[in-house]
Coordinates of C-alpha atoms in Angstrom, one line a residue:
X1 CA 0.0 0.0 0.0
X2 CA 1.3 3.5 -0.9
X3 CA 2.2 5.9 1.9
X4 CA -0.5 8.2 0.7
X5 CA -3.2 5.5 0.9
X6 CA -1.9 4.3 4.3
X7 CA -2.1 7.8 5.7
X8 CA -5.6 8.2 4.4
X9 CA -6.7 4.9 5.8
X10 CA -5.4 5.7 9.2
X11 CA -7.2 9.0 9.2
X12 CA -10.6 7.4 8.4
X13 CA -10.6 4.6 10.9
X14 CA -8.6 3.0 13.7
X15 CA -7.0 -0.4 13.2
X16 CA -8.6 -3.6 14.3
X17 CA -7.1 -4.2 17.7
X18 CA -7.6 -8.0 17.6
X19 CA -6.0 -8.2 14.2
X20 CA -3.0 -6.3 15.3
X21 CA -2.6 -8.5 18.3
X22 CA -2.7 -11.6 16.0
X23 CA -5.9 -12.9 17.8
X24 CA -9.3 -13.8 16.6
X25 CA -10.8 -11.7 19.3
X26 CA -9.8 -9.7 22.3
X27 CA -9.9 -11.0 25.9
X28 CA -12.3 -9.3 28.4
X29 CA -9.3 -7.5 29.9
X30 CA -8.2 -6.2 26.5
X31 CA -11.7 -5.1 25.6
X32 CA -11.9 -3.2 28.9
X33 CA -8.5 -1.6 28.4
X34 CA -9.5 -0.2 25.0
X35 CA -13.2 0.6 24.9
X36 CA -15.2 1.0 21.7
X37 CA -14.4 4.7 21.4
X38 CA -10.7 4.0 21.8
X39 CA -10.4 5.8 25.2
X40 CA -9.3 4.0 28.3
X41 CA -10.8 6.6 30.7
X42 CA -14.6 7.4 30.8
X43 CA -15.4 10.8 29.4
X44 CA -17.4 12.8 31.9
X45 CA -18.4 16.5 31.7
X46 CA -16.0 18.6 33.7
X47 CA -17.1 19.6 37.2
X48 CA -17.7 23.4 37.1
X49 CA -15.2 25.5 39.1
X50 CA -16.4 26.9 42.5
X51 CA -17.2 30.5 42.7
X52 CA -16.8 32.7 45.7
X53 CA -19.3 35.3 47.0
X54 CA -17.8 38.7 47.5
X55 CA -18.6 40.2 50.9
X56 CA -19.8 43.8 50.6
X57 CA -19.6 46.2 53.5
X58 CA -23.0 47.7 53.6
X59 CA -25.0 48.9 56.6
X60 CA -28.2 47.1 55.7
X61 CA -29.0 44.1 57.9
X62 CA -30.1 42.0 55.0
X63 CA -26.7 42.2 53.3
X64 CA -25.0 41.3 56.6
X65 CA -27.2 38.2 57.0
X66 CA -26.4 37.1 53.4
X67 CA -22.7 37.5 53.9
X68 CA -22.9 35.5 57.2
X69 CA -24.7 32.6 55.5
X70 CA -22.2 32.5 52.7
X71 CA -19.3 32.2 55.1
X72 CA -21.0 29.5 57.2
X73 CA -21.8 27.5 54.0
X74 CA -18.2 27.6 52.9
X75 CA -16.9 26.4 56.3
X76 CA -19.3 23.5 56.3
X77 CA -18.3 22.4 52.8
X78 CA -14.6 22.5 53.7
X79 CA -15.2 20.4 56.9
X80 CA -17.4 17.8 55.2
X81 CA -15.6 17.3 51.9
X82 CA -14.0 13.8 51.5
X83 CA -10.2 13.5 51.8
X84 CA -7.8 11.9 49.3
X85 CA -4.4 11.8 51.1
X86 CA -3.2 8.7 53.0
X87 CA -2.0 9.3 56.6
X88 CA 1.1 7.1 56.5
X89 CA 2.9 6.6 59.8
X90 CA 5.9 5.0 58.1
X91 CA 6.9 3.5 54.8
X92 CA 4.5 0.8 53.6
X93 CA 1.9 1.6 56.2
X94 CA -1.3 3.0 54.8
X95 CA -4.2 4.3 57.0
X96 CA -7.5 6.0 56.2
X97 CA -7.3 9.7 55.3
X98 CA -8.0 12.1 58.1
X99 CA -10.5 15.0 57.7
X100 CA -7.5 17.4 57.9
X101 CA -6.1 16.0 54.7
X102 CA -9.0 17.1 52.5
X103 CA -8.1 17.1 48.8
X104 CA -8.0 20.5 47.2
X105 CA -8.1 21.5 43.5
X106 CA -8.4 25.2 44.2
X107 CA -5.9 27.8 43.0
X108 CA -3.4 28.8 45.6
X109 CA -3.3 32.5 46.8
X110 CA -1.3 34.5 44.2
X111 CA 0.6 37.7 44.3
X112 CA -0.7 40.9 42.7
X113 CA -1.1 41.8 40.0
X114 CA -2.6 38.5 39.0
X115 CA -1.5 37.1 35.7
X116 CA -3.2 34.4 33.5
X117 CA -0.9 31.6 34.6
X118 CA -1.0 32.5 38.3
X119 CA -4.8 32.2 38.3
X120 CA -4.9 29.0 36.3
X121 CA -7.7 26.8 37.7
X122 CA -8.2 23.0 37.2
X123 CA -11.6 21.6 36.8
X124 CA -11.1 17.8 36.8
X125 CA -13.6 15.3 35.3
X126 CA -15.3 13.2 38.0
X127 CA -13.7 10.0 36.6
X128 CA -10.2 11.6 36.8
X129 CA -10.4 12.9 40.4
X130 CA -7.9 11.1 42.7
X131 CA -10.8 10.5 45.1
X132 CA -12.7 8.4 42.6
X133 CA -13.0 4.9 43.9
X134 CA -11.4 3.2 40.9
X135 CA -8.0 4.7 41.7
X136 CA -7.6 3.7 45.3
X137 CA -5.1 6.5 45.4
X138 CA -3.0 7.2 48.5
X139 CA 0.0 9.5 48.8
X140 CA 2.4 11.0 51.4
X141 CA 4.5 14.1 51.6
X142 CA 7.9 14.2 53.4
X143 CA 10.2 17.1 54.0
X144 CA 13.8 16.1 54.7
X145 CA 12.4 12.6 55.5
X146 CA 9.8 13.7 58.0
X147 CA 6.1 13.3 57.3
X148 CA 4.4 16.7 56.5
X149 CA 0.7 16.5 57.1
X150 CA 0.3 20.0 55.9
X151 CA 2.6 21.2 53.1
X152 CA 2.8 24.6 51.3
X153 CA 5.8 25.9 49.4
X154 CA 7.6 28.8 51.0
X155 CA 7.0 30.9 47.9
X156 CA 4.4 30.3 45.1
X157 CA 5.7 27.9 42.5
X158 CA 4.4 29.5 39.3
X159 CA 5.5 28.9 35.7
X160 CA 4.8 31.1 32.8
X161 CA 4.6 30.0 29.2
X162 CA 7.6 28.0 27.9
X163 CA 9.0 30.8 25.8
X164 CA 9.4 32.8 29.1
X165 CA 11.3 30.1 30.9
X166 CA 14.7 31.8 30.5
X167 CA 16.4 34.8 29.1
X168 CA 19.5 32.7 28.2
X169 CA 20.1 32.1 24.5
X170 CA 20.0 28.4 23.6
X171 CA 18.5 25.0 24.5
X172 CA 19.1 24.8 28.3
X173 CA 17.0 21.7 29.3
X174 CA 15.4 18.7 27.7
X175 CA 13.1 19.9 24.9
X176 CA 13.9 23.5 25.6
X177 CA 11.7 24.6 28.5
X178 CA 8.8 23.8 30.8
X179 CA 6.4 23.1 27.9
X180 CA 8.8 20.6 26.4
X181 CA 7.8 21.3 22.8
X182 CA 11.1 21.2 20.8
X183 CA 14.9 21.0 21.0
X184 CA 15.9 23.9 18.8
X185 CA 16.8 27.6 19.2
X186 CA 17.1 30.4 16.6
X187 CA 16.9 29.8 12.8
X188 CA 18.8 28.4 9.8
X189 CA 18.8 29.4 6.1
X190 CA 18.3 25.8 4.9
X191 CA 18.6 26.8 1.3
X192 CA 19.8 23.3 0.2
X193 CA 18.1 21.1 2.9
X194 CA 21.4 19.3 3.5
X195 CA 23.6 18.2 6.4
X196 CA 27.4 18.7 6.6
X197 CA 29.4 17.1 9.4
X198 CA 31.7 19.9 10.7
X199 CA 33.4 18.1 13.6
X200 CA 33.2 14.9 15.6
X201 CA 34.6 13.8 19.0
X202 CA 35.4 10.3 19.9
X203 CA 34.3 9.3 23.4
X204 CA 34.3 6.1 25.4
X205 CA 32.2 3.5 27.1
X206 CA 31.5 1.8 30.5
X207 CA 31.0 -1.9 31.2
X208 CA 28.4 -2.2 33.9
X209 CA 28.7 -6.0 34.2
X210 CA 25.5 -6.9 32.4
X211 CA 25.9 -4.7 29.4
X212 CA 28.3 -2.1 27.9
X213 CA 27.1 1.5 27.8
X214 CA 28.9 3.1 24.9
X215 CA 28.7 6.6 23.5
X216 CA 25.4 8.5 23.9
X217 CA 22.0 6.9 24.5
X218 CA 18.4 7.7 25.2
X219 CA 17.4 10.5 26.0
X220 CA 20.9 12.1 25.6
X221 CA 20.2 15.6 24.6
X222 CA 23.0 18.2 25.0
X223 CA 22.7 21.7 26.4
X224 CA 23.6 24.5 23.9
X225 CA 24.0 27.8 25.7
X226 CA 25.4 31.2 24.8
X227 CA 26.6 32.6 28.2
X228 CA 26.3 36.4 28.9
X229 CA 29.7 38.0 28.8
X230 CA 29.8 38.8 32.5
X231 CA 29.0 35.2 33.5
X232 CA 31.3 33.5 30.9
X233 CA 34.2 35.5 32.2
X234 CA 33.7 34.3 35.8
X235 CA 33.6 30.6 34.9
X236 CA 36.6 28.3 34.5
X237 CA 36.3 28.3 30.7
X238 CA 39.7 28.1 28.9
X239 CA 41.5 31.3 28.2
X240 CA 41.0 30.9 24.4
X241 CA 37.2 31.0 24.9
X242 CA 36.8 33.2 28.0
X243 CA 36.8 36.4 26.1
X244 CA 34.8 35.0 23.1
X245 CA 31.5 36.8 23.1
X246 CA 30.2 34.5 20.3
X247 CA 30.9 31.3 22.2
X248 CA 28.0 28.8 22.3
X249 CA 29.0 26.1 24.8
X250 CA 27.9 22.5 24.3
X251 CA 27.4 20.6 27.6
X252 CA 26.9 16.9 27.1
X253 CA 26.4 14.1 29.7
X254 CA 27.2 10.7 28.1
X255 CA 27.1 7.0 28.8
X256 CA 30.9 6.9 29.3
X257 CA 30.4 8.8 32.6
X258 CA 31.7 12.1 31.5
X259 CA 30.1 15.6 31.0
X260 CA 31.8 17.2 28.1
X261 CA 32.2 21.0 27.5
X262 CA 32.8 21.9 23.8
X263 CA 32.7 24.9 21.4
X264 CA 29.7 24.5 19.2
X265 CA 31.6 25.8 16.1
X266 CA 34.7 23.7 16.3
X267 CA 34.1 20.8 18.8
X268 CA 37.2 21.9 20.7
X269 CA 37.1 21.5 24.5
X270 CA 36.2 24.7 26.3
X271 CA 37.1 23.2 29.7
X272 CA 38.0 19.7 31.0
X273 CA 35.2 17.1 31.3
X274 CA 33.6 16.4 34.6
X275 CA 34.1 12.7 35.3
X276 CA 31.0 11.5 37.1
X277 CA 32.3 8.0 36.6
X278 CA 29.0 6.3 35.9
X279 CA 26.7 6.3 32.9
X280 CA 24.4 9.3 32.3
X281 CA 21.3 8.2 30.3
X282 CA 19.3 11.3 30.6
X283 CA 19.8 15.0 29.6
X284 CA 21.6 17.7 31.6
X285 CA 20.1 21.1 32.4
X286 CA 21.5 24.5 33.3
X287 CA 19.9 27.1 35.6
X288 CA 17.4 29.3 33.7
X289 CA 18.2 32.3 36.0
X290 CA 21.7 32.6 34.5
X291 CA 23.3 31.2 37.7
X292 CA 26.4 29.0 37.1
X293 CA 24.6 25.8 38.1
X294 CA 24.5 22.5 36.2
X295 CA 21.9 19.7 37.0
X296 CA 22.6 16.1 36.1
X297 CA 20.7 12.9 36.6
X298 CA 22.7 9.7 36.8
X299 CA 21.5 6.5 35.1
X300 CA 23.6 3.5 36.3
X301 CA 25.6 2.8 39.5
X302 CA 28.0 0.2 38.2
X303 CA 31.1 0.9 36.2
X304 CA 33.9 -1.5 35.2
X305 CA 33.5 -3.7 38.3
X306 CA 32.8 -0.9 40.8
X307 CA 29.5 -0.1 42.4
X308 CA 28.9 3.4 43.6
X309 CA 26.2 5.8 44.5
X310 CA 23.4 6.9 42.2
X311 CA 21.3 10.0 42.2
X312 CA 20.8 13.6 41.0
X313 CA 23.7 16.0 41.2
X314 CA 24.3 19.7 41.2
X315 CA 27.6 21.2 39.9
X316 CA 29.0 24.7 40.2
X317 CA 30.0 25.9 36.7
X318 CA 32.5 28.3 38.3
X319 CA 34.9 25.5 39.1
X320 CA 32.9 22.3 38.0
X321 CA 32.8 20.9 41.6
X322 CA 29.8 18.9 42.8
X323 CA 28.0 20.9 45.4
X324 CA 24.9 18.7 46.1
X325 CA 23.9 15.0 45.7
X326 CA 20.3 13.6 46.1
X327 CA 20.5 9.9 46.8
X328 CA 18.3 7.9 44.4
X329 CA 18.1 5.0 46.9
X330 CA 15.6 6.9 48.9
X331 CA 14.3 5.0 52.0
X332 CA 10.9 6.3 51.2
X333 CA 10.8 4.6 47.8
X334 CA 8.4 1.7 47.2
X335 CA 10.8 0.6 44.4
X336 CA 14.0 -0.3 46.1
X337 CA 16.0 -1.5 43.1
X338 CA 15.9 1.7 41.0
X339 CA 17.7 5.0 41.9
X340 CA 18.3 6.6 38.5
X341 CA 17.2 10.0 37.3
X342 CA 16.6 9.9 33.5
X343 CA 14.4 12.9 33.4
X344 CA 15.6 16.5 33.1
X345 CA 14.6 18.8 36.0
X346 CA 13.0 22.2 35.6
X347 CA 13.7 25.2 37.8
X348 CA 11.2 27.6 39.2
X349 CA 13.0 30.9 39.5
X350 CA 10.6 32.7 41.8
X351 CA 10.5 29.8 44.3
X352 CA 14.2 28.9 43.9
X353 CA 13.0 25.3 43.5
X354 CA 13.9 22.3 41.3
X355 CA 11.2 19.9 40.3
X356 CA 12.0 16.3 39.1
X357 CA 10.8 12.8 39.1
X358 CA 13.0 9.7 39.8
X359 CA 12.8 6.1 38.6
X360 CA 12.5 5.3 42.3
X361 CA 8.8 6.5 42.0
X362 CA 9.2 9.7 43.9
X363 CA 8.4 13.2 42.7
X364 CA 10.8 15.8 44.3
X365 CA 10.3 19.5 45.0
X366 CA 13.8 20.7 46.0
X367 CA 14.0 24.1 47.6
X368 CA 17.6 25.0 46.6
X369 CA 18.3 27.9 48.9
X370 CA 20.7 29.2 46.3
X371 CA 23.3 31.8 47.2
X372 CA 25.0 33.4 44.2
X373 CA 27.5 36.2 44.7
X374 CA 28.7 37.3 41.2
X375 CA 31.4 39.6 42.8
X376 CA 33.4 37.0 44.6
X377 CA 32.3 35.0 42.5
X378 CA 30.7 32.1 44.4
X379 CA 27.6 29.9 44.2
X380 CA 26.1 27.4 46.7
X381 CA 22.9 25.5 47.4
X382 CA 21.6 24.1 50.7
X383 CA 18.5 22.2 49.7
X384 CA 15.4 21.4 51.6
X385 CA 14.0 18.3 49.9
X386 CA 10.3 17.5 49.9
X387 CA 9.3 14.0 48.5
X388 CA 5.9 13.0 47.2
X389 CA 5.2 9.3 47.0
X390 CA 2.0 7.5 46.0
X391 CA 0.2 4.3 45.4
X392 CA -2.8 3.5 43.2
X393 CA -4.8 0.6 41.9
X394 CA -3.3 0.9 38.5
X395 CA 0.3 1.6 39.6
X396 CA 2.1 -1.8 39.4
X397 CA 5.5 -0.2 39.0
X398 CA 6.4 3.2 40.4
X399 CA 9.1 5.1 38.5
X400 CA 9.3 8.2 36.4
X401 CA 11.7 8.4 33.4
X402 CA 10.2 11.4 31.7
X403 CA 10.9 15.1 32.3
X404 CA 8.4 17.2 34.3
X405 CA 6.1 19.6 32.3
X406 CA 4.8 22.6 34.1
X407 CA 2.5 25.7 33.8
X408 CA 1.0 27.9 36.4
X409 CA 1.2 26.1 39.7
X410 CA 0.6 22.7 38.1
X411 CA 3.0 20.0 37.0
X412 CA 2.4 16.9 34.9
X413 CA 4.3 13.6 34.8
X414 CA 3.8 9.9 34.0
X415 CA 5.1 6.7 35.5
X416 CA 6.2 3.2 34.4
X417 CA 2.7 1.9 34.5
X418 CA 1.2 4.7 32.4
X419 CA -0.5 6.7 35.1
X420 CA -0.4 10.5 34.3
X421 CA -0.6 12.8 37.3
X422 CA -1.5 16.5 37.4
X423 CA -0.1 17.8 40.7
X424 CA -0.4 21.2 42.4
X425 CA 3.2 22.2 42.9
X426 CA 2.4 24.7 45.7
X427 CA 0.7 22.1 48.0
X428 CA 1.8 18.8 46.4
X429 CA -1.8 17.6 46.2
X430 CA -2.9 15.5 43.2
X431 CA -5.5 17.2 41.0
X432 CA -6.3 14.6 38.4
X433 CA -5.2 11.1 37.1
X434 CA -5.3 9.4 33.7
X435 CA -4.4 5.8 32.9
X436 CA -2.5 5.4 29.6
X437 CA -2.6 1.6 29.9
X438 CA 1.2 1.0 29.6
X439 CA 4.6 2.5 30.5
X440 CA 5.1 6.2 29.6
X441 CA 8.8 7.1 29.3
X442 CA 8.2 9.8 26.6
X443 CA 8.1 13.3 28.1
X444 CA 4.6 15.0 28.1
X445 CA 4.1 18.1 26.0
X446 CA 2.1 21.2 26.9
X447 CA 0.4 23.5 24.3
X448 CA -1.4 26.7 25.2
X449 CA -3.6 28.1 22.4
X450 CA -5.9 31.0 23.5
X451 CA -7.9 29.7 26.4
X452 CA -7.1 26.1 25.7
X453 CA -4.3 24.2 27.5
X454 CA -3.6 20.8 26.0
X455 CA -1.4 17.9 27.1
X456 CA 0.0 15.4 24.6
X457 CA 1.2 11.9 25.6
X458 CA 2.2 8.6 24.1
X459 CA 2.8 5.2 25.8
X460 CA 4.8 2.1 24.9
X461 CA 4.2 -1.6 24.3
X462 CA 5.9 -2.9 27.5
X463 CA 3.7 -4.5 30.1
X464 CA 1.4 -5.7 27.3
X465 CA 3.9 -8.3 26.1
X466 CA 5.4 -9.0 22.7
X467 CA 2.5 -7.3 20.9
X468 CA 0.1 -4.5 21.8
X469 CA -1.1 -1.0 21.3
X470 CA 0.7 2.3 21.5
X471 CA -1.8 5.0 22.3
X472 CA -1.2 8.6 21.2
X473 CA -3.5 11.1 22.8
X474 CA -4.4 14.7 23.5
X475 CA -5.9 15.5 26.9
X476 CA -7.4 18.7 28.4
X477 CA -4.5 19.6 30.7
X478 CA -6.8 21.1 33.3
X479 CA -9.5 18.4 33.5
X480 CA -7.7 15.2 32.4
X481 CA -10.4 14.6 29.9
X482 CA -9.3 12.8 26.7
X483 CA -10.0 14.9 23.6
X484 CA -8.7 12.4 21.0
X485 CA -6.5 9.4 20.8
X486 CA -5.0 7.3 18.0
X487 CA -4.0 3.6 18.4
X488 CA -0.9 2.0 16.7
X489 CA -0.2 -1.7 16.7
X490 CA 3.4 -2.3 17.9
X491 CA 5.7 -5.2 18.9
X492 CA 8.3 -5.6 21.6
X493 CA 11.1 -8.1 22.0
X494 CA 11.2 -7.6 25.8
X495 CA 14.4 -5.5 25.6
X496 CA 13.7 -2.9 23.0
X497 CA 10.0 -2.0 23.5
X498 CA 7.7 -0.6 20.9
X499 CA 5.7 2.5 20.8
X500 CA 6.6 6.0 21.9
X501 CA 10.1 6.4 23.4
X502 CA 10.7 9.7 21.5
X503 CA 9.0 12.8 22.8
X504 CA 6.7 14.7 20.5
X505 CA 7.5 18.0 18.7
X506 CA 4.9 20.8 18.3
X507 CA 4.8 22.9 15.2
X508 CA 4.5 26.7 15.1
X509 CA 4.0 29.3 12.4
X510 CA 3.2 27.6 9.1
X511 CA 3.0 24.3 11.0
X512 CA 1.1 25.6 14.1
X513 CA -1.7 23.2 13.6
X514 CA 0.5 20.1 13.6
X515 CA 2.1 17.8 16.2
X516 CA 4.7 15.1 15.3
X517 CA 5.3 11.7 16.9
X518 CA 8.0 9.2 16.2
X519 CA 6.8 5.6 16.9
X520 CA 9.0 2.5 16.9
X521 CA 8.4 -1.2 16.2
X522 CA 5.4 -0.6 14.0
X523 CA 4.4 -2.6 10.9
X524 CA 6.9 -0.3 9.1
X525 CA 9.6 -0.9 11.8
X526 CA 9.3 2.8 12.6
X527 CA 6.7 5.4 11.6
X528 CA 6.7 9.1 11.8
X529 CA 3.3 10.7 12.2
X530 CA 2.0 14.3 11.6
X531 CA -1.4 14.9 13.3
X532 CA -3.8 17.7 13.2
X533 CA -3.4 18.6 16.8
X534 CA -7.0 19.7 17.3
X535 CA -8.8 16.8 15.7
X536 CA -6.3 13.9 15.9
X537 CA -6.6 13.3 12.1
X538 CA -3.4 11.9 10.5
X539 CA -2.1 14.6 8.1
X540 CA 0.6 12.3 6.9
X541 CA 2.6 9.3 8.1
X542 CA 6.0 8.0 6.9
X543 CA 7.5 4.6 7.3
X544 CA 11.2 5.0 8.3
X545 CA 12.3 1.4 7.9
X546 CA 14.4 1.4 11.1
X547 CA 13.1 1.7 14.7
X548 CA 13.9 5.0 16.4
X549 CA 13.9 6.4 20.0
X550 CA 15.1 9.8 18.9
X551 CA 12.8 12.8 19.4
X552 CA 12.0 14.8 16.3
X553 CA 13.3 18.4 16.1
X554 CA 11.8 21.2 14.1
X555 CA 14.2 23.8 12.6
X556 CA 12.9 27.0 11.1
X557 CA 14.1 29.4 8.4
X558 CA 13.8 33.2 9.1
X559 CA 10.6 33.2 7.0
X560 CA 8.9 30.7 9.3
X561 CA 9.1 27.6 7.0
X562 CA 11.4 24.8 8.0
X563 CA 12.3 21.1 8.2
X564 CA 11.6 18.2 10.6
X565 CA 14.7 16.3 11.6
X566 CA 14.7 12.7 12.9
X567 CA 17.4 10.2 13.7
X568 CA 17.1 6.4 13.5
X569 CA 18.6 3.5 15.4
X570 CA 20.1 1.4 12.6
X571 CA 23.7 0.1 12.9
X572 CA 24.7 3.2 11.0
X573 CA 22.5 5.9 12.3
X574 CA 20.8 8.0 9.7
X575 CA 19.7 11.6 10.3
X576 CA 16.9 12.7 7.9
X577 CA 15.1 15.9 7.0
X578 CA 11.4 15.9 6.1
X579 CA 9.1 18.6 4.9
X580 CA 6.8 19.2 8.0
X581 CA 3.8 19.9 5.8
X582 CA 3.9 16.9 3.5
X583 CA 6.3 14.4 5.0
X584 CA 8.5 14.4 1.8
X585 CA 12.0 13.2 2.5
X586 CA 14.7 15.8 1.9
X587 CA 18.4 15.5 2.8
X588 CA 20.0 12.8 5.0
X589 CA 23.4 11.9 6.4
X590 CA 24.8 8.6 7.7
X591 CA 26.7 8.6 11.0
X592 CA 28.7 6.0 13.0
X593 CA 26.4 4.1 15.4
X594 CA 22.8 4.1 16.4
X595 CA 21.0 7.4 17.1
X596 CA 19.0 7.0 20.3
X597 CA 19.5 10.5 21.6
X598 CA 17.5 13.6 21.0
X599 CA 19.4 16.2 19.0
X600 CA 19.7 19.9 20.0
X601 CA 20.0 22.8 17.5
X602 CA 21.3 26.3 17.8
X603 CA 20.7 28.3 14.6
X604 CA 22.3 26.2 11.8
X605 CA 24.3 23.9 14.1
X606 CA 22.9 20.5 15.3
X607 CA 24.7 18.4 18.0
X608 CA 24.0 14.8 18.8
X609 CA 25.8 11.7 20.0
X610 CA 25.6 8.1 18.9
X611 CA 26.1 4.6 20.3
X612 CA 29.1 4.5 18.0
X613 CA 31.1 6.5 20.6
X614 CA 30.9 9.8 18.7
X615 CA 29.6 13.3 19.3
X616 CA 28.9 15.2 16.1
X617 CA 28.6 18.9 15.2
X618 CA 26.5 19.1 12.0
X619 CA 25.8 22.2 10.0
X620 CA 22.4 22.6 8.4
X621 CA 22.6 23.9 4.8

């Protein structure tokens, strides 16, 4: 079947699930998991938000009586509402919720003047409320290891739109910012739609005993940052680059246990690597406030016969010294055998707080207590760590491998079972839940369009066995209600799962109505999809012949047109450009080793690493 016909067919109807599974009919469990309308969460009209009565100071007795009754009613509602929080006395002990732990989905008090994102208000669907019986949801909050029955952040944790995350120039965290939409900064001429390899760096590998971690793997996105002159001159960058106002520094955490610092133009070292000593599977971040701080999640704790610690680390970029370590083997964890941090943290500047999830199943809100003196210069952190842990009827395996998305005072993440959580970051109370049906490692993507806030997600074929369904969906980010979904049949060999490992990319400008997903282990081995983001209709799909975990990147010309770039995981990795509107293949380049990582782009320079122990600087022509 031609690609054009295949795309049209997938737009008109969803595939036969039983046929894709290779069965004559689905079991009862499979039929329940994927209902007739393709959604695995009942659709219920959103609960309307509460409204408050304004007390007016008037002398008339009738007005006073009305105001008194309104206040009395509000108090009774607050006292009698059911709770959703478990009252754990210790790890593994779950007791009924107390009346003091009433679940709240209200907006937290906000500073004046109020802005749109600070007054954001969730209105969850009834089926998605954490108090719904089907979830059997329980959670606990601990500050520095001590149970906190009442928690509120010291300062409001409020995130603006993604394009306001930082004033730094570059790609400073996984997929750019707190909306996680793309991995590119600036623009490129792209007159020829070609790649040219400008430089490459050979790196190493680590033998963990059960496998060899070589080069750069998933998610493996570098940071590309153009430091302000006054900060660059204070850091321990080499003399050749310290006075270079055009320097864009590449910071890359890799599987060989090093964090490399390179000049984007030449690939030359700007400073010596940091030797963490154990594989880094995720992606590094730098502080969006322009502070000289680097945040790194470690992936593996075994290296060449040595077992060490594993966790999340903070480094000073003044001297590259480690200044904080968060142990991934947290005694609060329900999952004792995993301590890695594959997700990339986000920093809330106003609250001086880092937010991240661990594969140990805990969401962390880390009050950094940062002290930065640019005159000395010096920088330090003295964190207060608040941990949020949970259990539910659907959570068979705690653990978060994706990067946190955030807007207003809400954050969104998914776990290794496929449970998506919307969490109030000010109070660490759950707002709504949604069951994707299988492991979600891909990072969630937020999209704000007018009054609409959408959340896009994709799961894997993992717990389902060697065959199953990958679900791509759009949710209302404030209610948890599914707006559309699309089902793709995928396979898994038990080691290399199928479905969505890559994070989606959202179009803008000429492609503002599109969202792109890269799905692996499909009937075409790998398939690249372009969806109409509002309806879920397939605009085009393209078989890419080789499975791929690499996240698509959109690069734009100055006129707003551009290209979509995707890498694949063949023995020789191939990087390919596509027309974002039609899916037409444009230029491509073959590299040494599989491409599992997500590339980052600064203007016309793309950087990525491969499992062939290479880091490449590639110019886009």
